[in-house]
PDB file of C-alpha atoms in Angstrom:
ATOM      1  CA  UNK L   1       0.000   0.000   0.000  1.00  0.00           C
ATOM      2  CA  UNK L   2       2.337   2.367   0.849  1.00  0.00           C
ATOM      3  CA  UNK L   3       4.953   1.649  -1.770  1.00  0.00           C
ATOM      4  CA  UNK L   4       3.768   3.981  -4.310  1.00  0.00           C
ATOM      5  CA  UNK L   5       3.889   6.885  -1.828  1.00  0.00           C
ATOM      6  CA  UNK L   6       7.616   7.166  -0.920  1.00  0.00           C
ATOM      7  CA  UNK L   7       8.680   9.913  -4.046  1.00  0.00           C
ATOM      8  CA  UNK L   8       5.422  12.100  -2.491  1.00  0.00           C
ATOM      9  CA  UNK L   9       5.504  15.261  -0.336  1.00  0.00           C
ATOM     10  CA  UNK L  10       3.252  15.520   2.695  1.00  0.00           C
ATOM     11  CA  UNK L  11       1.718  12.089   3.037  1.00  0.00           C
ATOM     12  CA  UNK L  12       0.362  11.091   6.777  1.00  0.00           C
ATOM     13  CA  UNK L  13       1.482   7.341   6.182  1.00  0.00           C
ATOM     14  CA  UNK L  14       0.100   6.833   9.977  1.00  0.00           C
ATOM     15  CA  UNK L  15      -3.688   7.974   9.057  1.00  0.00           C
ATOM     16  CA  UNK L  16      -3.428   5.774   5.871  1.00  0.00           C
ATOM     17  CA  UNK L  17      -2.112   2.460   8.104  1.00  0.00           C
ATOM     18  CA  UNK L  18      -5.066   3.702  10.543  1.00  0.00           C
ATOM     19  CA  UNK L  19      -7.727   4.011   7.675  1.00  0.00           C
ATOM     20  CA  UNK L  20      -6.489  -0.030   6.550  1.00  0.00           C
ATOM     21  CA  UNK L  21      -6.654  -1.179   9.396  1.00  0.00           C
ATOM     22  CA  UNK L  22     -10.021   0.346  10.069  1.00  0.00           C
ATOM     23  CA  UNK L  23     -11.281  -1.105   7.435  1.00  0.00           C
ATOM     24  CA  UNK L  24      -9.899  -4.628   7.839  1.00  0.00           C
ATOM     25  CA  UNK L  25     -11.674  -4.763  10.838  1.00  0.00           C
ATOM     26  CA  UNK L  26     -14.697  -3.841   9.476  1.00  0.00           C
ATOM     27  CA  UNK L  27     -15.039  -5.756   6.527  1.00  0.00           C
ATOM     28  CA  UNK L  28     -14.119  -8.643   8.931  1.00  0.00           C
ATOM     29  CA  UNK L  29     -17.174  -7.806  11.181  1.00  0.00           C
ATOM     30  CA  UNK L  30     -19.407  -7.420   8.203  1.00  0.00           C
ATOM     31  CA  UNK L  31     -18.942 -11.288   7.539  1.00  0.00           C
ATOM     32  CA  UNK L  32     -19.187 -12.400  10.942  1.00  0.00           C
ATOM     33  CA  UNK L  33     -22.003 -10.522  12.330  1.00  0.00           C
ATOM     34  CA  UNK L  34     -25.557 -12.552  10.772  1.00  0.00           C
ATOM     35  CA  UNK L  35     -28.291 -11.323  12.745  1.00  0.00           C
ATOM     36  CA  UNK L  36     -31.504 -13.953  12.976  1.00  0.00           C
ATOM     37  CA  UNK L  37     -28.983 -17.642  12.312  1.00  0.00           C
ATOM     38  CA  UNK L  38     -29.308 -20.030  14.209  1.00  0.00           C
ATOM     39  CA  UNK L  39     -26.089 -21.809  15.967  1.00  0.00           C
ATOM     40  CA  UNK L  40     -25.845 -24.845  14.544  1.00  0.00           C
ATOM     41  CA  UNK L  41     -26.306 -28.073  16.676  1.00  0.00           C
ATOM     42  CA  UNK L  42     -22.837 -29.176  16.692  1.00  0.00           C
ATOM     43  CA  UNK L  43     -21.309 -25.800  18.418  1.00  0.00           C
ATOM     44  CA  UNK L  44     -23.793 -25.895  21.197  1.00  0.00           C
ATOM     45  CA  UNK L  45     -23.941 -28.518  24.418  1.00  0.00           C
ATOM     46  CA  UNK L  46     -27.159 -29.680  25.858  1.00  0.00           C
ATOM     47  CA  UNK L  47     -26.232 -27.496  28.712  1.00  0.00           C
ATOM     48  CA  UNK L  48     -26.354 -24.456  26.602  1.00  0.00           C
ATOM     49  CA  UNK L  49     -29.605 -25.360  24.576  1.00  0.00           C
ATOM     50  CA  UNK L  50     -31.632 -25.789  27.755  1.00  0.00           C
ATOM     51  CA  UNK L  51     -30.001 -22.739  29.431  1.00  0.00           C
ATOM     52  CA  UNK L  52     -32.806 -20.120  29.199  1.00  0.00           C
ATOM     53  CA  UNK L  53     -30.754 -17.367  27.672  1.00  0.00           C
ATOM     54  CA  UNK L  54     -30.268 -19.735  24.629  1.00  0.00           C
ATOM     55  CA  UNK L  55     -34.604 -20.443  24.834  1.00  0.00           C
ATOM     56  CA  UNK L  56     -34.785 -16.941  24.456  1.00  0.00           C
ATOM     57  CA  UNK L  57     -32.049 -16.402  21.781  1.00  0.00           C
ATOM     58  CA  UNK L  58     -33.397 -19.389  19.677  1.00  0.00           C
ATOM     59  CA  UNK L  59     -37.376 -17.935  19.925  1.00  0.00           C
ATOM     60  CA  UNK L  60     -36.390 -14.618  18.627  1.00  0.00           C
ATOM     61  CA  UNK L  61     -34.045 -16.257  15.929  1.00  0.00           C
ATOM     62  CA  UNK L  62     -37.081 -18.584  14.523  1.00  0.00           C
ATOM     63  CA  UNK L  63     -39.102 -15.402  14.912  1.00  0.00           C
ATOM     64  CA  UNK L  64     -41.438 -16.789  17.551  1.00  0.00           C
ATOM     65  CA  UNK L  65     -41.230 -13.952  19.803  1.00  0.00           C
ATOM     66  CA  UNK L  66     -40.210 -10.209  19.524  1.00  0.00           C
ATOM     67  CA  UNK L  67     -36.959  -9.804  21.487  1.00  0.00           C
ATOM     68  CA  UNK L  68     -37.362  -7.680  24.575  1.00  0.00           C
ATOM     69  CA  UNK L  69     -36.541  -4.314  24.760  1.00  0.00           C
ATOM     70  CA  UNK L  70     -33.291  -3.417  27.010  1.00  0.00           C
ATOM     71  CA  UNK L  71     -33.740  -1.848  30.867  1.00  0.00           C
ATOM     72  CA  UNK L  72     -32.756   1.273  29.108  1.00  0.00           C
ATOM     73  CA  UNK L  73     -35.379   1.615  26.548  1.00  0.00           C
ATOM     74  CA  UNK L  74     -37.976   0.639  29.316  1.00  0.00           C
ATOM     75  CA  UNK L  75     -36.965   3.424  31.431  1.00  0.00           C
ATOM     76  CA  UNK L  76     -37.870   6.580  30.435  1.00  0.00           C
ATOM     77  CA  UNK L  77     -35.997   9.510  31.873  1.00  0.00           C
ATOM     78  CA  UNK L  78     -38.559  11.766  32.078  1.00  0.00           C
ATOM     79  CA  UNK L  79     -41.056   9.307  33.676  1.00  0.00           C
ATOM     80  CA  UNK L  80     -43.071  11.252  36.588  1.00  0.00           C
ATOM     81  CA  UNK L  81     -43.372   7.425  38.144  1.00  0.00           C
ATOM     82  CA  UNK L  82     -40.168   6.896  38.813  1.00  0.00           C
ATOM     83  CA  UNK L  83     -39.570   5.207  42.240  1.00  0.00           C
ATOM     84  CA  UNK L  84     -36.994   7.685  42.928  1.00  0.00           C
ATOM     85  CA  UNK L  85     -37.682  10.482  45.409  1.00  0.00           C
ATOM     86  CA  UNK L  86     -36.030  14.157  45.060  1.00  0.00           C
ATOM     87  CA  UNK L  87     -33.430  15.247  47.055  1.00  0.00           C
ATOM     88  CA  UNK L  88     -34.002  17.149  50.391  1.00  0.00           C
ATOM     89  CA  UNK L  89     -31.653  19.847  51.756  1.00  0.00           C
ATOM     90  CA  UNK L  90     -30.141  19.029  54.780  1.00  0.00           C
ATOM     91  CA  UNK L  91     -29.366  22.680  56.673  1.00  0.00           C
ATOM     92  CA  UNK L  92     -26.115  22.862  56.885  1.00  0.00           C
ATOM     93  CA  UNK L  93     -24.307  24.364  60.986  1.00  0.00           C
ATOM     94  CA  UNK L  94     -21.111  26.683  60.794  1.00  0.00           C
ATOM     95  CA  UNK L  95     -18.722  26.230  63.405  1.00  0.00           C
ATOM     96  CA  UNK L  96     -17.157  28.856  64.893  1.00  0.00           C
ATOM     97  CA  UNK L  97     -13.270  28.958  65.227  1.00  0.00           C
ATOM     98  CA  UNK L  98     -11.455  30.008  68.111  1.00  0.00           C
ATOM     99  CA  UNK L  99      -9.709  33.280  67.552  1.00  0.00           C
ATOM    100  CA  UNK L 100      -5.692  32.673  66.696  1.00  0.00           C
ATOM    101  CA  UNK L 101      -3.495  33.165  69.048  1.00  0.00           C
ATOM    102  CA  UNK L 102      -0.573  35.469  67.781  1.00  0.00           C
ATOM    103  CA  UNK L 103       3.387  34.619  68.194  1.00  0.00           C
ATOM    104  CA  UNK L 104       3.971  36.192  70.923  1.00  0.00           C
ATOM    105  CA  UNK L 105       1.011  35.078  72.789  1.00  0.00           C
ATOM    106  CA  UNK L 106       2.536  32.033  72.129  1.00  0.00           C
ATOM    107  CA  UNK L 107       5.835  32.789  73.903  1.00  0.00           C
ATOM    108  CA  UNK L 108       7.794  32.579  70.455  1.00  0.00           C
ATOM    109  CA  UNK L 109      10.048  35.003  69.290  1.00  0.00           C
ATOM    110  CA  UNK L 110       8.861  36.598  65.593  1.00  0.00           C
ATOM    111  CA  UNK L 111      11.146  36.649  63.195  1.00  0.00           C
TER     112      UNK L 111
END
């Protein structure tokens, strides 16, 4: 790739590296990532298929049931049912300190 470029003025050589690797990984993703198939048989244990994650997962796949929505999407922010309460002000006491005592008060000579 970057061959070509070495007679050239002003090339960022570390932005083009960045931009193929960028898109290595994503043209890697692209084939990996196939949303609704189903793992096949032989990559899952019996423990797995009965598990009730993989129920779930395998309902949704088939398209028996809608998948459910995520805690954040059920929560609304500005719900006025939220179970949370507002915050109350707590008053707040000053202290009062003790008046200094000087250096001489404090048999010290000043410097």
């Amino acid at each position: 790739m970057l061959w070509g470029f070495y007679h050239r003025i002003n090339i960022d050589f570390a932005y083009l590296i960045w931009k193929d690797f960028v898109y290595q990984v994503v043209s890697r993703h692209q084939t990996t990532q196939q949303y609704g198939a189903i793992l096949l048989i032989e990559l899952t244990t019996a423990e797995i298929r009965n598990s009730k994650a993989y129920k779930e997962y395998h309902a949704c796949a088939i398209g028996e049931a809608a998948p459910k929505p995520k805690a954040s999407a059920r929560k609304k922010k500005g719900d006025s049912a939220s179970s949370t309460t507002p915050p109350t002000s707590t008053p707040t006491t000053t202290v009062e300190s003790a008046p200094r005592l000087s250096a001489t008060a404090k048999g010290k000579q000043p410097s």
